[in-house]
Amino acid sequence: MAHKKGAGSSRNGRESHSKRLGIKIFGGQTAIAGNILVRQRGTKHHPDKGVGIGKDHTLFALVDGTVIFKKKQDNKSYVSILPAAIVVAAPVATTEAAVAE
């Protein structure tokens, strides 16, 4: 008698699921506050202005704007957000009648 079970699945299936790590929003793309920028193990990329870090080292946007990846003098990769320009509406011209009231 054979001691190997043929094509059974009861002894298989112990491989872990992939963790979907990596950069989620690349440099030059726009992000809104709360968007996940990078999922990572450890700090391969460090947070800079406008970027927060979670307990599992996930980097996320704190403000709306454009994502920028850069290396500083310590040769580490930093992720920052260049805030979107704040658009201010032009003041509405008033007439003399409206001012008199």
mmCIF file of N, CA, C and O in Angstrom:
data_model
loop_
_atom_site.group_PDB
_atom_site.id
_atom_site.type_symbol
_atom_site.label_atom_id
_atom_site.label_comp_id
_atom_site.label_asym_id
_atom_site.label_seq_id
_atom_site.Cartn_x
_atom_site.Cartn_y
_atom_site.Cartn_z
ATOM 1 N N MET A 1 0.836 -1.191 0.000
ATOM 2 C CA MET A 1 0.000 0.000 0.000
ATOM 3 C C MET A 1 0.877 1.249 0.000
ATOM 4 O O MET A 1 1.916 1.284 0.648
ATOM 5 N N ALA A 2 0.382 2.230 -0.694
ATOM 6 C CA ALA A 2 1.115 3.494 -0.761
ATOM 7 C C ALA A 2 0.900 4.284 0.527
ATOM 8 O O ALA A 2 -0.172 4.227 1.145
ATOM 9 N N HIS A 3 1.920 5.000 0.925
ATOM 10 C CA HIS A 3 1.805 5.822 2.127
ATOM 11 C C HIS A 3 1.568 7.288 1.812
ATOM 12 O O HIS A 3 1.509 8.113 2.716
ATOM 13 N N LYS A 4 1.468 7.643 0.547
ATOM 14 C CA LYS A 4 1.186 9.022 0.139
ATOM 15 C C LYS A 4 -0.274 9.132 -0.263
ATOM 16 O O LYS A 4 -0.787 8.291 -0.977
ATOM 17 N N LYS A 5 -0.903 10.194 0.211
ATOM 18 C CA LYS A 5 -2.289 10.403 -0.195
ATOM 19 C C LYS A 5 -2.293 11.095 -1.550
ATOM 20 O O LYS A 5 -1.529 12.022 -1.782
ATOM 21 N N GLY A 6 -3.157 10.688 -2.402
ATOM 22 C CA GLY A 6 -3.167 11.217 -3.767
ATOM 23 C C GLY A 6 -3.946 12.506 -3.900
ATOM 24 O O GLY A 6 -5.147 12.534 -3.705
ATOM 25 N N ALA A 7 -3.262 13.600 -4.258
ATOM 26 C CA ALA A 7 -3.860 14.893 -4.608
ATOM 27 C C ALA A 7 -4.832 15.423 -3.564
ATOM 28 O O ALA A 7 -5.795 16.096 -3.886
ATOM 29 N N GLY A 8 -4.581 15.114 -2.299
ATOM 30 C CA GLY A 8 -5.474 15.606 -1.248
ATOM 31 C C GLY A 8 -5.177 17.046 -0.902
ATOM 32 O O GLY A 8 -4.054 17.509 -1.010
ATOM 33 N N SER A 9 -6.199 17.771 -0.477
ATOM 34 C CA SER A 9 -5.996 19.185 -0.147
ATOM 35 C C SER A 9 -5.982 19.412 1.364
ATOM 36 O O SER A 9 -5.783 20.526 1.814
ATOM 37 N N SER A 10 -6.196 18.366 2.149
ATOM 38 C CA SER A 10 -6.271 18.550 3.592
ATOM 39 C C SER A 10 -4.914 18.892 4.198
ATOM 40 O O SER A 10 -4.834 19.514 5.250
ATOM 41 N N ARG A 11 -3.823 18.527 3.529
ATOM 42 C CA ARG A 11 -2.490 18.828 4.056
ATOM 43 C C ARG A 11 -1.887 20.081 3.406
ATOM 44 O O ARG A 11 -0.777 20.459 3.711
ATOM 45 N N ASN A 12 -2.620 20.702 2.516
ATOM 46 C CA ASN A 12 -2.114 21.878 1.820
ATOM 47 C C ASN A 12 -2.774 23.140 2.380
ATOM 48 O O ASN A 12 -3.571 23.074 3.311
ATOM 49 N N GLY A 13 -2.433 24.276 1.815
ATOM 50 C CA GLY A 13 -3.132 25.514 2.147
ATOM 51 C C GLY A 13 -2.597 26.268 3.339
ATOM 52 O O GLY A 13 -3.343 26.955 4.021
ATOM 53 N N ARG A 14 -1.306 26.143 3.627
ATOM 54 C CA ARG A 14 -0.754 26.859 4.776
ATOM 55 C C ARG A 14 0.067 28.084 4.370
ATOM 56 O O ARG A 14 0.734 28.663 5.190
ATOM 57 N N GLU A 15 0.007 28.472 3.134
ATOM 58 C CA GLU A 15 0.774 29.631 2.718
ATOM 59 C C GLU A 15 0.035 30.903 3.095
ATOM 60 O O GLU A 15 -1.184 30.977 3.003
ATOM 61 N N SER A 16 0.789 31.914 3.511
ATOM 62 C CA SER A 16 0.166 33.170 3.932
ATOM 63 C C SER A 16 -0.278 33.976 2.717
ATOM 64 O O SER A 16 0.268 33.847 1.630
ATOM 65 N N HIS A 17 -1.263 34.823 2.946
ATOM 66 C CA HIS A 17 -1.756 35.694 1.890
ATOM 67 C C HIS A 17 -0.770 36.835 1.677
ATOM 68 O O HIS A 17 -0.117 37.293 2.614
ATOM 69 N N SER A 18 -0.683 37.308 0.442
ATOM 70 C CA SER A 18 0.209 38.436 0.172
ATOM 71 C C SER A 18 -0.331 39.676 0.881
ATOM 72 O O SER A 18 -1.539 39.846 1.027
ATOM 73 N N LYS A 19 0.566 40.543 1.316
ATOM 74 C CA LYS A 19 0.181 41.681 2.155
ATOM 75 C C LYS A 19 -0.070 42.955 1.373
ATOM 76 O O LYS A 19 -0.397 43.978 1.956
ATOM 77 N N ARG A 20 0.100 42.940 0.055
ATOM 78 C CA ARG A 20 -0.180 44.095 -0.812
ATOM 79 C C ARG A 20 0.572 45.339 -0.356
ATOM 80 O O ARG A 20 0.000 46.415 -0.163
ATOM 81 N N LEU A 21 1.877 45.185 -0.130
ATOM 82 C CA LEU A 21 2.707 46.303 0.296
ATOM 83 C C LEU A 21 3.143 47.119 -0.915
ATOM 84 O O LEU A 21 3.012 46.688 -2.048
ATOM 85 N N GLY A 22 3.666 48.306 -0.651
ATOM 86 C CA GLY A 22 4.231 49.122 -1.715
ATOM 87 C C GLY A 22 3.661 50.520 -1.738
ATOM 88 O O GLY A 22 2.871 50.917 -0.878
ATOM 89 N N ILE A 23 4.057 51.266 -2.753
ATOM 90 C CA ILE A 23 3.609 52.645 -2.920
ATOM 91 C C ILE A 23 2.227 52.627 -3.568
ATOM 92 O O ILE A 23 2.026 51.980 -4.590
ATOM 93 N N LYS A 24 1.293 53.319 -2.953
ATOM 94 C CA LYS A 24 -0.080 53.357 -3.453
ATOM 95 C C LYS A 24 -0.355 54.612 -4.276
ATOM 96 O O LYS A 24 -1.144 54.581 -5.204
ATOM 97 N N ILE A 25 0.262 55.731 -3.911
ATOM 98 C CA ILE A 25 0.137 56.966 -4.687
ATOM 99 C C ILE A 25 1.557 57.447 -4.985
ATOM 100 O O ILE A 25 2.327 57.723 -4.070
ATOM 101 N N PHE A 26 1.895 57.544 -6.254
ATOM 102 C CA PHE A 26 3.262 57.852 -6.662
ATOM 103 C C PHE A 26 3.516 59.353 -6.711
ATOM 104 O O PHE A 26 2.580 60.158 -6.638
ATOM 105 N N GLY A 27 4.778 59.730 -6.818
ATOM 106 C CA GLY A 27 5.171 61.130 -6.874
ATOM 107 C C GLY A 27 4.529 61.846 -8.051
ATOM 108 O O GLY A 27 4.463 61.308 -9.146
ATOM 109 N N GLY A 28 4.042 63.061 -7.805
ATOM 110 C CA GLY A 28 3.386 63.840 -8.851
ATOM 111 C C GLY A 28 1.889 63.654 -8.893
ATOM 112 O O GLY A 28 1.180 64.456 -9.494
ATOM 113 N N GLN A 29 1.380 62.598 -8.277
ATOM 114 C CA GLN A 29 -0.060 62.382 -8.242
ATOM 115 C C GLN A 29 -0.673 63.157 -7.078
ATOM 116 O O GLN A 29 0.006 63.465 -6.098
ATOM 117 N N THR A 30 -1.955 63.469 -7.191
ATOM 118 C CA THR A 30 -2.626 64.204 -6.125
ATOM 119 C C THR A 30 -3.225 63.238 -5.119
ATOM 120 O O THR A 30 -3.653 62.138 -5.471
ATOM 121 N N ALA A 31 -3.235 63.660 -3.870
ATOM 122 C CA ALA A 31 -3.808 62.860 -2.792
ATOM 123 C C ALA A 31 -4.703 63.765 -1.960
ATOM 124 O O ALA A 31 -4.466 64.964 -1.858
ATOM 125 N N ILE A 32 -5.737 63.183 -1.379
ATOM 126 C CA ILE A 32 -6.575 63.930 -0.453
ATOM 127 C C ILE A 32 -6.279 63.430 0.955
ATOM 128 O O ILE A 32 -5.758 62.331 1.136
ATOM 129 N N ALA A 33 -6.580 64.259 1.936
ATOM 130 C CA ALA A 33 -6.271 63.922 3.324
ATOM 131 C C ALA A 33 -6.870 62.573 3.684
ATOM 132 O O ALA A 33 -8.039 62.305 3.411
ATOM 133 N N GLY A 34 -6.061 61.716 4.274
ATOM 134 C CA GLY A 34 -6.507 60.383 4.670
ATOM 135 C C GLY A 34 -6.096 59.290 3.712
ATOM 136 O O GLY A 34 -6.150 58.109 4.059
ATOM 137 N N ASN A 35 -5.688 59.650 2.494
ATOM 138 C CA ASN A 35 -5.255 58.639 1.526
ATOM 139 C C ASN A 35 -3.988 57.934 2.002
ATOM 140 O O ASN A 35 -3.081 58.561 2.547
ATOM 141 N N ILE A 36 -3.934 56.625 1.787
ATOM 142 C CA ILE A 36 -2.729 55.863 2.095
ATOM 143 C C ILE A 36 -1.737 56.072 0.960
ATOM 144 O O ILE A 36 -2.078 55.897 -0.211
ATOM 145 N N LEU A 37 -0.519 56.462 1.312
ATOM 146 C CA LEU A 37 0.514 56.713 0.312
ATOM 147 C C LEU A 37 1.423 55.518 0.135
ATOM 148 O O LEU A 37 1.743 55.128 -0.986
ATOM 149 N N VAL A 38 1.874 54.910 1.256
ATOM 150 C CA VAL A 38 2.818 53.785 1.205
ATOM 151 C C VAL A 38 2.445 52.787 2.290
ATOM 152 O O VAL A 38 2.215 53.164 3.438
ATOM 153 N N ARG A 39 2.388 51.507 1.926
ATOM 154 C CA ARG A 39 2.289 50.421 2.903
ATOM 155 C C ARG A 39 3.644 49.750 2.924
ATOM 156 O O ARG A 39 4.175 49.374 1.873
ATOM 157 N N GLN A 40 4.235 49.597 4.115
ATOM 158 C CA GLN A 40 5.599 49.088 4.204
ATOM 159 C C GLN A 40 5.837 48.368 5.516
ATOM 160 O O GLN A 40 5.085 48.520 6.467
ATOM 161 N N ARG A 41 6.888 47.571 5.529
ATOM 162 C CA ARG A 41 7.368 46.922 6.752
ATOM 163 C C ARG A 41 8.624 47.668 7.160
ATOM 164 O O ARG A 41 9.623 47.647 6.441
ATOM 165 N N GLY A 42 8.584 48.334 8.304
ATOM 166 C CA GLY A 42 9.696 49.197 8.682
ATOM 167 C C GLY A 42 9.569 50.523 7.947
ATOM 168 O O GLY A 42 8.606 50.759 7.238
ATOM 169 N N THR A 43 10.558 51.387 8.139
ATOM 170 C CA THR A 43 10.487 52.697 7.497
ATOM 171 C C THR A 43 11.457 52.784 6.334
ATOM 172 O O THR A 43 12.535 53.363 6.440
ATOM 173 N N LYS A 44 11.092 52.176 5.227
ATOM 174 C CA LYS A 44 11.856 52.337 3.998
ATOM 175 C C LYS A 44 11.693 53.780 3.512
ATOM 176 O O LYS A 44 12.631 54.396 3.024
ATOM 177 N N HIS A 45 10.478 54.309 3.657
ATOM 178 C CA HIS A 45 10.179 55.705 3.344
ATOM 179 C C HIS A 45 9.771 56.381 4.653
ATOM 180 O O HIS A 45 9.016 55.808 5.436
ATOM 181 N N HIS A 46 10.258 57.599 4.868
ATOM 182 C CA HIS A 46 9.982 58.330 6.104
ATOM 183 C C HIS A 46 8.978 59.444 5.844
ATOM 184 O O HIS A 46 8.947 60.008 4.748
ATOM 185 N N PRO A 47 8.171 59.811 6.848
ATOM 186 C CA PRO A 47 7.207 60.896 6.658
ATOM 187 C C PRO A 47 7.886 62.263 6.734
ATOM 188 O O PRO A 47 8.825 62.453 7.494
ATOM 189 N N ASP A 48 7.391 63.204 5.934
ATOM 190 C CA ASP A 48 7.875 64.580 5.953
ATOM 191 C C ASP A 48 6.642 65.478 6.127
ATOM 192 O O ASP A 48 5.638 65.026 6.688
ATOM 193 N N LYS A 49 6.682 66.700 5.654
ATOM 194 C CA LYS A 49 5.587 67.646 5.859
ATOM 195 C C LYS A 49 4.302 67.160 5.202
ATOM 196 O O LYS A 49 4.295 66.754 4.046
ATOM 197 N N GLY A 50 3.220 67.186 5.975
ATOM 198 C CA GLY A 50 1.911 66.812 5.449
ATOM 199 C C GLY A 50 1.661 65.325 5.391
ATOM 200 O O GLY A 50 0.672 64.885 4.811
ATOM 201 N N VAL A 51 2.541 64.518 5.992
ATOM 202 C CA VAL A 51 2.402 63.058 5.950
ATOM 203 C C VAL A 51 2.484 62.511 7.369
ATOM 204 O O VAL A 51 3.338 62.918 8.148
ATOM 205 N N GLY A 52 1.575 61.582 7.710
ATOM 206 C CA GLY A 52 1.583 60.929 9.010
ATOM 207 C C GLY A 52 2.023 59.485 8.867
ATOM 208 O O GLY A 52 2.087 58.939 7.770
ATOM 209 N N ILE A 53 2.323 58.858 10.014
ATOM 210 C CA ILE A 53 2.763 57.461 10.003
ATOM 211 C C ILE A 53 1.928 56.669 11.006
ATOM 212 O O ILE A 53 1.665 57.125 12.113
ATOM 213 N N GLY A 54 1.484 55.483 10.593
ATOM 214 C CA GLY A 54 0.678 54.624 11.442
ATOM 215 C C GLY A 54 1.541 53.663 12.230
ATOM 216 O O GLY A 54 2.753 53.581 12.044
ATOM 217 N N LYS A 55 0.908 52.890 13.106
ATOM 218 C CA LYS A 55 1.674 51.975 13.960
ATOM 219 C C LYS A 55 2.310 50.837 13.178
ATOM 220 O O LYS A 55 3.276 50.246 13.638
ATOM 221 N N ASP A 56 1.793 50.539 11.977
ATOM 222 C CA ASP A 56 2.417 49.520 11.128
ATOM 223 C C ASP A 56 3.295 50.169 10.048
ATOM 224 O O ASP A 56 3.580 49.564 9.028
ATOM 225 N N HIS A 57 3.728 51.415 10.295
ATOM 226 C CA HIS A 57 4.597 52.193 9.414
ATOM 227 C C HIS A 57 3.945 52.596 8.103
ATOM 228 O O HIS A 57 4.627 52.969 7.148
ATOM 229 N N THR A 58 2.620 52.554 8.036
ATOM 230 C CA THR A 58 1.906 53.035 6.854
ATOM 231 C C THR A 58 1.975 54.556 6.806
ATOM 232 O O THR A 58 1.730 55.224 7.811
ATOM 233 N N LEU A 59 2.307 55.108 5.651
ATOM 234 C CA LEU A 59 2.341 56.558 5.481
ATOM 235 C C LEU A 59 1.022 57.008 4.858
ATOM 236 O O LEU A 59 0.531 56.389 3.915
ATOM 237 N N PHE A 60 0.457 58.089 5.396
ATOM 238 C CA PHE A 60 -0.827 58.592 4.899
ATOM 239 C C PHE A 60 -0.801 60.110 4.827
ATOM 240 O O PHE A 60 -0.026 60.779 5.521
ATOM 241 N N ALA A 61 -1.653 60.662 3.976
ATOM 242 C CA ALA A 61 -1.701 62.107 3.756
ATOM 243 C C ALA A 61 -2.485 62.781 4.872
ATOM 244 O O ALA A 61 -3.554 62.318 5.268
ATOM 245 N N LEU A 62 -1.959 63.890 5.379
ATOM 246 C CA LEU A 62 -2.652 64.689 6.385
ATOM 247 C C LEU A 62 -3.376 65.879 5.750
ATOM 248 O O LEU A 62 -4.312 66.419 6.331
ATOM 249 N N VAL A 63 -2.932 66.290 4.564
ATOM 250 C CA VAL A 63 -3.532 67.415 3.854
ATOM 251 C C VAL A 63 -3.726 67.043 2.385
ATOM 252 O O VAL A 63 -3.136 66.076 1.904
ATOM 253 N N ASP A 64 -4.560 67.811 1.698
ATOM 254 C CA ASP A 64 -4.736 67.621 0.258
ATOM 255 C C ASP A 64 -3.545 68.213 -0.478
ATOM 256 O O ASP A 64 -3.013 69.245 -0.068
ATOM 257 N N GLY A 65 -3.125 67.582 -1.568
ATOM 258 C CA GLY A 65 -2.034 68.142 -2.360
ATOM 259 C C GLY A 65 -1.350 67.107 -3.230
ATOM 260 O O GLY A 65 -1.878 66.023 -3.471
ATOM 261 N N THR A 66 -0.167 67.464 -3.687
ATOM 262 C CA THR A 66 0.617 66.625 -4.596
ATOM 263 C C THR A 66 1.700 65.879 -3.815
ATOM 264 O O THR A 66 2.391 66.477 -2.993
ATOM 265 N N VAL A 67 1.852 64.598 -4.104
ATOM 266 C CA VAL A 67 2.830 63.755 -3.401
ATOM 267 C C VAL A 67 4.220 63.986 -3.988
ATOM 268 O O VAL A 67 4.388 64.063 -5.208
ATOM 269 N N ILE A 68 5.214 64.110 -3.093
ATOM 270 C CA ILE A 68 6.600 64.299 -3.516
ATOM 271 C C ILE A 68 7.486 63.305 -2.767
ATOM 272 O O ILE A 68 7.418 63.214 -1.545
ATOM 273 N N PHE A 69 8.293 62.546 -3.517
ATOM 274 C CA PHE A 69 9.311 61.669 -2.941
ATOM 275 C C PHE A 69 10.661 62.337 -3.138
ATOM 276 O O PHE A 69 10.968 62.806 -4.236
ATOM 277 N N LYS A 70 11.476 62.402 -2.097
ATOM 278 C CA LYS A 70 12.808 62.991 -2.231
ATOM 279 C C LYS A 70 13.751 62.349 -1.235
ATOM 280 O O LYS A 70 13.324 61.753 -0.242
ATOM 281 N N LYS A 71 15.051 62.472 -1.528
ATOM 282 C CA LYS A 71 16.081 61.997 -0.604
ATOM 283 C C LYS A 71 16.767 63.216 -0.013
ATOM 284 O O LYS A 71 17.131 64.148 -0.733
ATOM 285 N N LYS A 72 16.944 63.181 1.303
ATOM 286 C CA LYS A 72 17.615 64.287 1.969
ATOM 287 C C LYS A 72 19.104 63.961 2.118
ATOM 288 O O LYS A 72 19.594 62.954 1.599
ATOM 289 N N GLN A 73 19.808 64.785 2.862
ATOM 290 C CA GLN A 73 21.254 64.645 3.001
ATOM 291 C C GLN A 73 21.648 63.332 3.666
ATOM 292 O O GLN A 73 22.729 62.809 3.437
ATOM 293 N N ASP A 74 20.751 62.764 4.496
ATOM 294 C CA ASP A 74 21.055 61.487 5.145
ATOM 295 C C ASP A 74 20.793 60.289 4.236
ATOM 296 O O ASP A 74 20.867 59.148 4.673
ATOM 297 N N ASN A 75 20.468 60.561 2.961
ATOM 298 C CA ASN A 75 20.225 59.539 1.929
ATOM 299 C C ASN A 75 19.037 58.638 2.244
ATOM 300 O O ASN A 75 18.974 57.501 1.805
ATOM 301 N N LYS A 76 18.089 59.152 3.020
ATOM 302 C CA LYS A 76 16.856 58.421 3.294
ATOM 303 C C LYS A 76 15.740 58.984 2.428
ATOM 304 O O LYS A 76 15.736 60.163 2.094
ATOM 305 N N SER A 77 14.795 58.126 2.084
ATOM 306 C CA SER A 77 13.662 58.544 1.266
ATOM 307 C C SER A 77 12.593 59.177 2.151
ATOM 308 O O SER A 77 12.186 58.594 3.159
ATOM 309 N N TYR A 78 12.144 60.363 1.776
ATOM 310 C CA TYR A 78 11.108 61.078 2.506
ATOM 311 C C TYR A 78 9.926 61.344 1.587
ATOM 312 O O TYR A 78 10.095 61.660 0.408
ATOM 313 N N VAL A 79 8.728 61.237 2.134
ATOM 314 C CA VAL A 79 7.504 61.498 1.391
ATOM 315 C C VAL A 79 6.852 62.725 1.996
ATOM 316 O O VAL A 79 6.664 62.805 3.212
ATOM 317 N N SER A 80 6.520 63.698 1.158
ATOM 318 C CA SER A 80 5.850 64.905 1.638
ATOM 319 C C SER A 80 4.695 65.247 0.712
ATOM 320 O O SER A 80 4.580 64.699 -0.389
ATOM 321 N N ILE A 81 3.850 66.152 1.179
ATOM 322 C CA ILE A 81 2.713 66.614 0.398
ATOM 323 C C ILE A 81 2.873 68.109 0.159
ATOM 324 O O ILE A 81 3.020 68.876 1.104
ATOM 325 N N LEU A 82 2.863 68.517 -1.108
ATOM 326 C CA LEU A 82 2.854 69.930 -1.457
ATOM 327 C C LEU A 82 1.385 70.348 -1.490
ATOM 328 O O LEU A 82 0.637 69.893 -2.357
ATOM 329 N N PRO A 83 0.946 71.176 -0.524
ATOM 330 C CA PRO A 83 -0.490 71.501 -0.437
ATOM 331 C C PRO A 83 -1.013 72.153 -1.705
ATOM 332 O O PRO A 83 -0.303 72.923 -2.362
ATOM 333 N N ALA A 84 -2.259 71.827 -2.031
ATOM 334 C CA ALA A 84 -2.909 72.441 -3.186
ATOM 335 C C ALA A 84 -3.127 73.916 -2.886
ATOM 336 O O ALA A 84 -3.382 74.302 -1.742
ATOM 337 N N ALA A 85 -3.009 74.749 -3.912
ATOM 338 C CA ALA A 85 -3.201 76.192 -3.718
ATOM 339 C C ALA A 85 -4.628 76.455 -3.273
ATOM 340 O O ALA A 85 -5.583 75.897 -3.821
ATOM 341 N N ILE A 86 -4.765 77.296 -2.282
ATOM 342 C CA ILE A 86 -6.094 77.630 -1.771
ATOM 343 C C ILE A 86 -6.698 78.690 -2.675
ATOM 344 O O ILE A 86 -6.126 79.766 -2.869
ATOM 345 N N VAL A 87 -7.834 78.375 -3.254
ATOM 346 C CA VAL A 87 -8.489 79.296 -4.170
ATOM 347 C C VAL A 87 -9.432 80.173 -3.361
ATOM 348 O O VAL A 87 -10.318 79.688 -2.668
ATOM 349 N N VAL A 88 -9.223 81.487 -3.471
ATOM 350 C CA VAL A 88 -10.073 82.439 -2.761
ATOM 351 C C VAL A 88 -10.956 83.119 -3.789
ATOM 352 O O VAL A 88 -10.478 83.620 -4.805
ATOM 353 N N ALA A 89 -12.261 83.143 -3.521
ATOM 354 C CA ALA A 89 -13.198 83.769 -4.452
ATOM 355 C C ALA A 89 -12.985 85.281 -4.450
ATOM 356 O O ALA A 89 -12.716 85.891 -3.418
ATOM 357 N N ALA A 90 -13.096 85.882 -5.635
ATOM 358 C CA ALA A 90 -12.949 87.335 -5.745
ATOM 359 C C ALA A 90 -14.133 88.012 -5.081
ATOM 360 O O ALA A 90 -15.269 87.511 -5.146
ATOM 361 N N PRO A 91 -13.917 89.154 -4.421
ATOM 362 C CA PRO A 91 -15.043 89.841 -3.775
ATOM 363 C C PRO A 91 -16.040 90.333 -4.803
ATOM 364 O O PRO A 91 -15.666 90.738 -5.912
ATOM 365 N N VAL A 92 -17.301 90.260 -4.438
ATOM 366 C CA VAL A 92 -18.383 90.680 -5.339
ATOM 367 C C VAL A 92 -18.477 92.189 -5.285
ATOM 368 O O VAL A 92 -18.497 92.795 -4.221
ATOM 369 N N ALA A 93 -18.568 92.790 -6.470
ATOM 370 C CA ALA A 93 -18.693 94.251 -6.534
ATOM 371 C C ALA A 93 -20.057 94.656 -5.988
ATOM 372 O O ALA A 93 -21.094 94.057 -6.310
ATOM 373 N N THR A 94 -20.051 95.655 -5.133
ATOM 374 C CA THR A 94 -21.309 96.115 -4.536
ATOM 375 C C THR A 94 -21.730 97.410 -5.190
ATOM 376 O O THR A 94 -20.916 98.210 -5.650
ATOM 377 N N THR A 95 -23.033 97.613 -5.231
ATOM 378 C CA THR A 95 -23.560 98.866 -5.783
ATOM 379 C C THR A 95 -23.790 99.863 -4.651
ATOM 380 O O THR A 95 -23.804 99.493 -3.481
ATOM 381 N N GLU A 96 -23.975 101.111 -5.017
ATOM 382 C CA GLU A 96 -24.187 102.140 -4.021
ATOM 383 C C GLU A 96 -25.475 101.894 -3.240
ATOM 384 O O GLU A 96 -25.563 102.198 -2.060
ATOM 385 N N ALA A 97 -26.476 101.330 -3.892
ATOM 386 C CA ALA A 97 -27.755 101.079 -3.249
ATOM 387 C C ALA A 97 -27.590 100.015 -2.148
ATOM 388 O O ALA A 97 -28.187 100.113 -1.067
ATOM 389 N N ALA A 98 -26.780 98.991 -2.430
ATOM 390 C CA ALA A 98 -26.575 97.928 -1.460
ATOM 391 C C ALA A 98 -25.762 98.441 -0.271
ATOM 392 O O ALA A 98 -25.968 98.032 0.867
ATOM 393 N N VAL A 99 -24.822 99.351 -0.533
ATOM 394 C CA VAL A 99 -24.006 99.899 0.540
ATOM 395 C C VAL A 99 -24.831 100.795 1.442
ATOM 396 O O VAL A 99 -24.656 100.853 2.652
ATOM 397 N N ALA A 100 -25.826 101.523 0.853
ATOM 398 C CA ALA A 100 -26.660 102.457 1.615
ATOM 399 C C ALA A 100 -27.529 101.731 2.648
ATOM 400 O O ALA A 100 -27.887 102.300 3.666
ATOM 401 N N GLU A 101 -27.878 100.468 2.357
ATOM 402 C CA GLU A 101 -28.750 99.728 3.282
ATOM 403 C C GLU A 101 -28.053 99.309 4.477
ATOM 404 O O GLU A 101 -27.514 99.296 5.312
#
